[in-house]
PDB file of C-alpha atoms and ligand atoms in Angstrom:
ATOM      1  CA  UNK A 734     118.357  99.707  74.413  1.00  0.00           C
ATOM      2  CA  UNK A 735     117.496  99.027  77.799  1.00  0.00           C
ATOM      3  CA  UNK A 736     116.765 102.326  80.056  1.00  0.00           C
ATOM      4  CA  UNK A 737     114.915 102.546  83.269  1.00  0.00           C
ATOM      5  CA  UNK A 738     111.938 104.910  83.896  1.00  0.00           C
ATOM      6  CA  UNK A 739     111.210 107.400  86.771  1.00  0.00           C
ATOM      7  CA  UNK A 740     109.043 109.870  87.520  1.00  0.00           C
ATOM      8  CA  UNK A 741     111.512 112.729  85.992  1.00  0.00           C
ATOM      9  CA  UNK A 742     111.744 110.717  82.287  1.00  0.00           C
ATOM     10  CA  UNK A 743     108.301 109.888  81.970  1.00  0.00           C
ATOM     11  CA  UNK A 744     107.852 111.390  78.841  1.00  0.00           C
ATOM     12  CA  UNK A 745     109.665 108.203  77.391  1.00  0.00           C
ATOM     13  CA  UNK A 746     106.613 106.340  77.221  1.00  0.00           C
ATOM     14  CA  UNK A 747     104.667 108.914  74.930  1.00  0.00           C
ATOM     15  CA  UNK A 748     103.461 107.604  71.844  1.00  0.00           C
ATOM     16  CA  UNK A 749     104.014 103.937  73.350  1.00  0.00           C
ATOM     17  CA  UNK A 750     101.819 101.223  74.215  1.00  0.00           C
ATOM     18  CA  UNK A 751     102.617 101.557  78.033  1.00  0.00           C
ATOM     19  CA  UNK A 752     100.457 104.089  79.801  1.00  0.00           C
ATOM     20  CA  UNK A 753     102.144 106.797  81.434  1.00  0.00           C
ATOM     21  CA  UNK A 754      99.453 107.443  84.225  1.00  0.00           C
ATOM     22  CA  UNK A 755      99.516 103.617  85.054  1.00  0.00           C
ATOM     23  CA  UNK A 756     103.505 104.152  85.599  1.00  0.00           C
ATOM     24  CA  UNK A 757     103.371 106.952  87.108  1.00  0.00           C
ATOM     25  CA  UNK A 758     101.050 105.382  90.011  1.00  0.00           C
ATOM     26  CA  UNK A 759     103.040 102.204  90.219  1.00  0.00           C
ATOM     27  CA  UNK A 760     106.150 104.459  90.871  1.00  0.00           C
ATOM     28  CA  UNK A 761     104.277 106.601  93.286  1.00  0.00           C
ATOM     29  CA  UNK A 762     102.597 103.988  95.340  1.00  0.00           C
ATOM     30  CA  UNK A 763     105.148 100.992  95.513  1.00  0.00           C
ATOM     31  CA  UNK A 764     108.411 102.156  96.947  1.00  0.00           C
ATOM     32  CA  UNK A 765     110.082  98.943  95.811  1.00  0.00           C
ATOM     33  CA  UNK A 766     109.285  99.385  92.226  1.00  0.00           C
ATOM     34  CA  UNK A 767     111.339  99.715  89.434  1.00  0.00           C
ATOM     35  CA  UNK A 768     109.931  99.640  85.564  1.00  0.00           C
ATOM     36  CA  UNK A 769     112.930  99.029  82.893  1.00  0.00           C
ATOM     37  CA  UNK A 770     111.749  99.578  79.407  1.00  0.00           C
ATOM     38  CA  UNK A 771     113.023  98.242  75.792  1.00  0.00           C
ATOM     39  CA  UNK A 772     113.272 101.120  73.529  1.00  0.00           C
ATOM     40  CA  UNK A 773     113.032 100.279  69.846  1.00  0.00           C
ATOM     41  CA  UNK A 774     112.858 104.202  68.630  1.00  0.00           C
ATOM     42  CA  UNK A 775     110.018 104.180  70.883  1.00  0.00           C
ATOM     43  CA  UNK A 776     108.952 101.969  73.861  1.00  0.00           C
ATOM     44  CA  UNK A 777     108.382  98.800  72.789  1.00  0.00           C
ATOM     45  CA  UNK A 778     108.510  96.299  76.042  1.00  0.00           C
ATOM     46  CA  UNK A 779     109.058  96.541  79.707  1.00  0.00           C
ATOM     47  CA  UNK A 780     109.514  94.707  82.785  1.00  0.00           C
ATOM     48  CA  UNK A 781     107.864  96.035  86.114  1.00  0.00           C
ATOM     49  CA  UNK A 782     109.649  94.593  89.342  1.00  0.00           C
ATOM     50  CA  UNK A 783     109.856  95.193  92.900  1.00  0.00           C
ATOM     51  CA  UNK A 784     113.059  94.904  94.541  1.00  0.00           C
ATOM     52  CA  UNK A 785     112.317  94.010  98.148  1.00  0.00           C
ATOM     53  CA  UNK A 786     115.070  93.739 100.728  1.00  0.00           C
ATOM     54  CA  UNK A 787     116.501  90.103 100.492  1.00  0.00           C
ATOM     55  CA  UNK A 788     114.230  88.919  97.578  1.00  0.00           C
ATOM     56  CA  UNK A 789     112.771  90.663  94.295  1.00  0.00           C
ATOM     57  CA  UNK A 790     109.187  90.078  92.356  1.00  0.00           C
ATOM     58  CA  UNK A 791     108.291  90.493  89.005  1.00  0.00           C
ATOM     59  CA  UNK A 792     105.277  92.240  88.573  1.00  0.00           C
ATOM     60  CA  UNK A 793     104.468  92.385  85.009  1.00  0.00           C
ATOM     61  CA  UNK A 794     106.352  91.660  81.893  1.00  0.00           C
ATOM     62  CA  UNK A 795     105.061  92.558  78.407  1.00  0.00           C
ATOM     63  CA  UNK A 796     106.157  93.483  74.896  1.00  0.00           C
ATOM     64  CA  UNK A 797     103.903  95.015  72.361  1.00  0.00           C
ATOM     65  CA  UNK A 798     102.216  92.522  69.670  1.00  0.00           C
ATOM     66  CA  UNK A 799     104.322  93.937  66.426  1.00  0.00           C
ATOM     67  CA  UNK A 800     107.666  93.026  68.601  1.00  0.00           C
ATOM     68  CA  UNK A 801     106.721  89.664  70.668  1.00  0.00           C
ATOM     69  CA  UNK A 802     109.568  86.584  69.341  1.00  0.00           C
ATOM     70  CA  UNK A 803     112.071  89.235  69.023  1.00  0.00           C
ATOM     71  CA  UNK A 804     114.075  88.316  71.851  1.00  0.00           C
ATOM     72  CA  UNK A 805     112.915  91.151  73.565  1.00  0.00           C
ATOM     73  CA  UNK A 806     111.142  90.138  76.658  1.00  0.00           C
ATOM     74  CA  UNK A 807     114.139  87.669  77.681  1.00  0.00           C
ATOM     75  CA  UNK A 808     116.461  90.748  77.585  1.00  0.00           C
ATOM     76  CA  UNK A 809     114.072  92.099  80.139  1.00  0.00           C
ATOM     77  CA  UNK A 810     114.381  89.628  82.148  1.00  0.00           C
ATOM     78  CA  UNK A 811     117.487  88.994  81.696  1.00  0.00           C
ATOM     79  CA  UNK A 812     118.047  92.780  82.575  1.00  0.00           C
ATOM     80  CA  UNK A 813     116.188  92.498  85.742  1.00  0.00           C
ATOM     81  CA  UNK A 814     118.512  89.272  86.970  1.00  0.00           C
ATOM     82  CA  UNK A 815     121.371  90.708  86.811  1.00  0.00           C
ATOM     83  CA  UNK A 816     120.653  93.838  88.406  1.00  0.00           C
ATOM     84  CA  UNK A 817     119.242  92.227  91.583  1.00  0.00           C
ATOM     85  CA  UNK A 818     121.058  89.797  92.140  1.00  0.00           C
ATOM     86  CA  UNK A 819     118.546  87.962  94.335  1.00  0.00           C
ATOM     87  CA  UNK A 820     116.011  85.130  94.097  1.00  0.00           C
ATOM     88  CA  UNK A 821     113.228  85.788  92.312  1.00  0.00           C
ATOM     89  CA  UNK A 822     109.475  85.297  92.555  1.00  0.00           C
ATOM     90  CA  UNK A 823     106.591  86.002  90.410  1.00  0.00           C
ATOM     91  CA  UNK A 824     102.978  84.750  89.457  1.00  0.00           C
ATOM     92  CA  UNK A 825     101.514  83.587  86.199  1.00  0.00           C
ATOM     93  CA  UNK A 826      98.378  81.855  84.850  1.00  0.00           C
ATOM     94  CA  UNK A 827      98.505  78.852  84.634  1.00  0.00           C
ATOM     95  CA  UNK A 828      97.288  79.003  80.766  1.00  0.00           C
ATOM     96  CA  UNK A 829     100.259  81.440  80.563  1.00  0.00           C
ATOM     97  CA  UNK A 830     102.151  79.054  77.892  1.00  0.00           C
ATOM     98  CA  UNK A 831     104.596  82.134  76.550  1.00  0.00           C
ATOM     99  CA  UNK A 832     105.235  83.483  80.139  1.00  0.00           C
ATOM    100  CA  UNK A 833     105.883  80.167  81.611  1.00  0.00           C
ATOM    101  CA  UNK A 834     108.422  79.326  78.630  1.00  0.00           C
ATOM    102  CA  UNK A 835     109.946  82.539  79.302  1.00  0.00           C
ATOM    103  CA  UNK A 836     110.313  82.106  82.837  1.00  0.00           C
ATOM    104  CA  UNK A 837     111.618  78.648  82.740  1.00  0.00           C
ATOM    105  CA  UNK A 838     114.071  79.763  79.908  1.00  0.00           C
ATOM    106  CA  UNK A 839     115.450  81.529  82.659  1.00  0.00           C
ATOM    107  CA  UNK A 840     115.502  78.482  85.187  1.00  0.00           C
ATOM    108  CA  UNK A 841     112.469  79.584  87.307  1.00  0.00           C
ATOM    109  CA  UNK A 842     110.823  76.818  88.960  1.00  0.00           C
ATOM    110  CA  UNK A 843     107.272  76.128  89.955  1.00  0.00           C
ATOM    111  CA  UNK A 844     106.742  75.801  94.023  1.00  0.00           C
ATOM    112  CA  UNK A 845     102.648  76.348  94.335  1.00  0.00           C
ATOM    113  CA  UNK A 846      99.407  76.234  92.750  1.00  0.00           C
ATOM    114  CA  UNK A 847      97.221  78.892  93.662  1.00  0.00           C
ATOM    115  CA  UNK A 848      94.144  78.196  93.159  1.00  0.00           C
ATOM    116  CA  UNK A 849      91.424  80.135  91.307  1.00  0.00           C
ATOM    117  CA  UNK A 850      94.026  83.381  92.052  1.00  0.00           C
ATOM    118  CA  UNK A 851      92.834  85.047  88.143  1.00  0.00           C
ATOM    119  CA  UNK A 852      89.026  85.262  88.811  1.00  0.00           C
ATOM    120  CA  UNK A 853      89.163  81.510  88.908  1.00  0.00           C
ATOM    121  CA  UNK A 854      91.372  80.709  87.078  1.00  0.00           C
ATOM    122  CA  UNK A 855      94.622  79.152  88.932  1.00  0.00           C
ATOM    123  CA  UNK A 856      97.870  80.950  89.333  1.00  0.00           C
ATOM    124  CA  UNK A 857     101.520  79.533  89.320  1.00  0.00           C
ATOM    125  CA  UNK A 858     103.881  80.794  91.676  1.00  0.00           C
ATOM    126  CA  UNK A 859     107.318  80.588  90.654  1.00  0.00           C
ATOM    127  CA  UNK A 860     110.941  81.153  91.797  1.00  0.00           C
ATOM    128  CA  UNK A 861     114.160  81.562  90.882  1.00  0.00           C
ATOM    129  CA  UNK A 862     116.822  80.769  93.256  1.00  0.00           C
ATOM    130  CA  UNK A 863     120.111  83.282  93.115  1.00  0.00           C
TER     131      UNK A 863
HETATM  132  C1  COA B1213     105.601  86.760  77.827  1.00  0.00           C
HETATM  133  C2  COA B1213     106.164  87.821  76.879  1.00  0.00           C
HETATM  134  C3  COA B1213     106.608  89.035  77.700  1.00  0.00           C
HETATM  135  C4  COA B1213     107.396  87.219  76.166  1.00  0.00           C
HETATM  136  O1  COA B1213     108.045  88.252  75.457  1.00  0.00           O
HETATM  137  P1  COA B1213     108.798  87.982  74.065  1.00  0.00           P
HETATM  138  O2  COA B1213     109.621  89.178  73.757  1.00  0.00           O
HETATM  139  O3  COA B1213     107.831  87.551  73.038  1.00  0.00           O
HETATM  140  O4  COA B1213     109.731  86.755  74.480  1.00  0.00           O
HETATM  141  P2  COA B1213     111.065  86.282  73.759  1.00  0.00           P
HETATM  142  O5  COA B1213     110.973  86.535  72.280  1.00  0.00           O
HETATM  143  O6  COA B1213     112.238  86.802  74.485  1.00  0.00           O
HETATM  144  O7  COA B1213     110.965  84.715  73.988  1.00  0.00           O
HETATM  145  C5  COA B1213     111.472  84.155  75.167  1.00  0.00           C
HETATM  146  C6  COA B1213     111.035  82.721  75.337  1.00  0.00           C
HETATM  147  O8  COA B1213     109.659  82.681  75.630  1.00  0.00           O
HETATM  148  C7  COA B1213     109.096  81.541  75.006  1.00  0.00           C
HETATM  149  N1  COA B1213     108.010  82.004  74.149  1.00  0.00           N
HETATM  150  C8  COA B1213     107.781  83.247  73.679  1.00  0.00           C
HETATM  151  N2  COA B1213     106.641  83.269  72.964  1.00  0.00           N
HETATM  152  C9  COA B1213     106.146  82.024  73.001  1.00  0.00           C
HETATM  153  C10 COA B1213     104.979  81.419  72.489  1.00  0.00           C
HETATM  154  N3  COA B1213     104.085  82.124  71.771  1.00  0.00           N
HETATM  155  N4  COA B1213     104.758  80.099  72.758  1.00  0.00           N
HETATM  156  C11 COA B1213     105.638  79.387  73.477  1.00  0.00           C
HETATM  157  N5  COA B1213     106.771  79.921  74.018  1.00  0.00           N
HETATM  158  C12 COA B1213     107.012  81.214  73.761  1.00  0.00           C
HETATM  159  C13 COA B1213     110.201  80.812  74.301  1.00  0.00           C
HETATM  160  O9  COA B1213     110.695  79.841  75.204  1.00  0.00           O
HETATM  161  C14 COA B1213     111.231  81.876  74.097  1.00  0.00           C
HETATM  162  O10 COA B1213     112.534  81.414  74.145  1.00  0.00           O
HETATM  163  P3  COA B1213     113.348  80.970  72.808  1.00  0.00           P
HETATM  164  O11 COA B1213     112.831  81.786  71.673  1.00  0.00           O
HETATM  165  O12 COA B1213     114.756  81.273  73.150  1.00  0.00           O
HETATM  166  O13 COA B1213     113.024  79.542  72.700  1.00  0.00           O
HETATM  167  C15 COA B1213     105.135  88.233  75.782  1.00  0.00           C
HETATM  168  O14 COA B1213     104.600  87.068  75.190  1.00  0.00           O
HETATM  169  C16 COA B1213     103.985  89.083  76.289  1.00  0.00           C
HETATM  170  O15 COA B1213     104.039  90.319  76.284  1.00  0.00           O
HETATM  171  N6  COA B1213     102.874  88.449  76.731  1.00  0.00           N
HETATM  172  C17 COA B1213     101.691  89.187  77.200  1.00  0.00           C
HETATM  173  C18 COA B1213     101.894  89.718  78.604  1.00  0.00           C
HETATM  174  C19 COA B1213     102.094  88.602  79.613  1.00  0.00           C
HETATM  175  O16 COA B1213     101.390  87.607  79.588  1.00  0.00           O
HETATM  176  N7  COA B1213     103.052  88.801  80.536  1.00  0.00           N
HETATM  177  C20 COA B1213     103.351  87.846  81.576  1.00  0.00           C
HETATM  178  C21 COA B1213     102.541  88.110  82.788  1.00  0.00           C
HETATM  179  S1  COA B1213     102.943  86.987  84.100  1.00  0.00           S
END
């Protein structure tokens, strides 16, 4: 099940691999943002996004190492798509291989190289056109 945090459910993530204080500060300091999580009996994935006026960026995308190849992080994504409704941009290492398959599942597209963007080591910027 898919479910979307906030500041009043919180205690959702207890007992999960996402930290609550982290989520908490992301929701406090980025009015844009938006963190859906993949509960499993307990937290198990989520997708952290920022929804800004006519596009939408994806932050950070992760599923715990017990669940990863369970389908889990596409429903995310696939989550997140459909409730914007708008292109789509995000970064990713370049070394990324299971992020990048993931993304280009999902028909995002490289446009740039940026280089040395992870403490040298180069970052893809993607997008996915509505
Ligand atoms: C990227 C990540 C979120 C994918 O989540 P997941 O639940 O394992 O992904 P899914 O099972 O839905 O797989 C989706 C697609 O990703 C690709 N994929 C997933 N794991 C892969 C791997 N180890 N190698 C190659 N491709 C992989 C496949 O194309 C797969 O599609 P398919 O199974 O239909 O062919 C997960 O690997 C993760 O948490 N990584 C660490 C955090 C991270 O790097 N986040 C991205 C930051 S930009």
């Amino acid at each position: 099940m898919i479910q979307e945090i906030s500041i009043e459910n919180l205690d959702l993530l207890n007992d999960s691999f996402l930290d609550k204080s982290l989520v908490f500060n992301d929701l406090k300091s980025n009015p844009f943002g938006h963190y859906l999580v993949y509960v499993d009996e307990k937290v198990v994935g989520y997708i952290y996004y920022s929804d800004i006026y006519e596009r939408a960026e994806v932050n950070q995308i992760e599923v715990d190492s017990f669940h990863k190849n369970c389908g889990i992080g596409s429903k995310l994504l696939e989550k997140m798509i459909n409730t914007v409704d708008k292109d789509i941009t995000l970064e990713v290492k370049i070394d990324n291989i299971p992020a990048i398959s993931l993304y280009k599942k999902y028909n995002f597209v490289e446009v740039a190289t940026r280089k040395g963007y992870y403490n040298g080591i180069d970052g893809i910027l993607m997008e996915r056109k509505k």
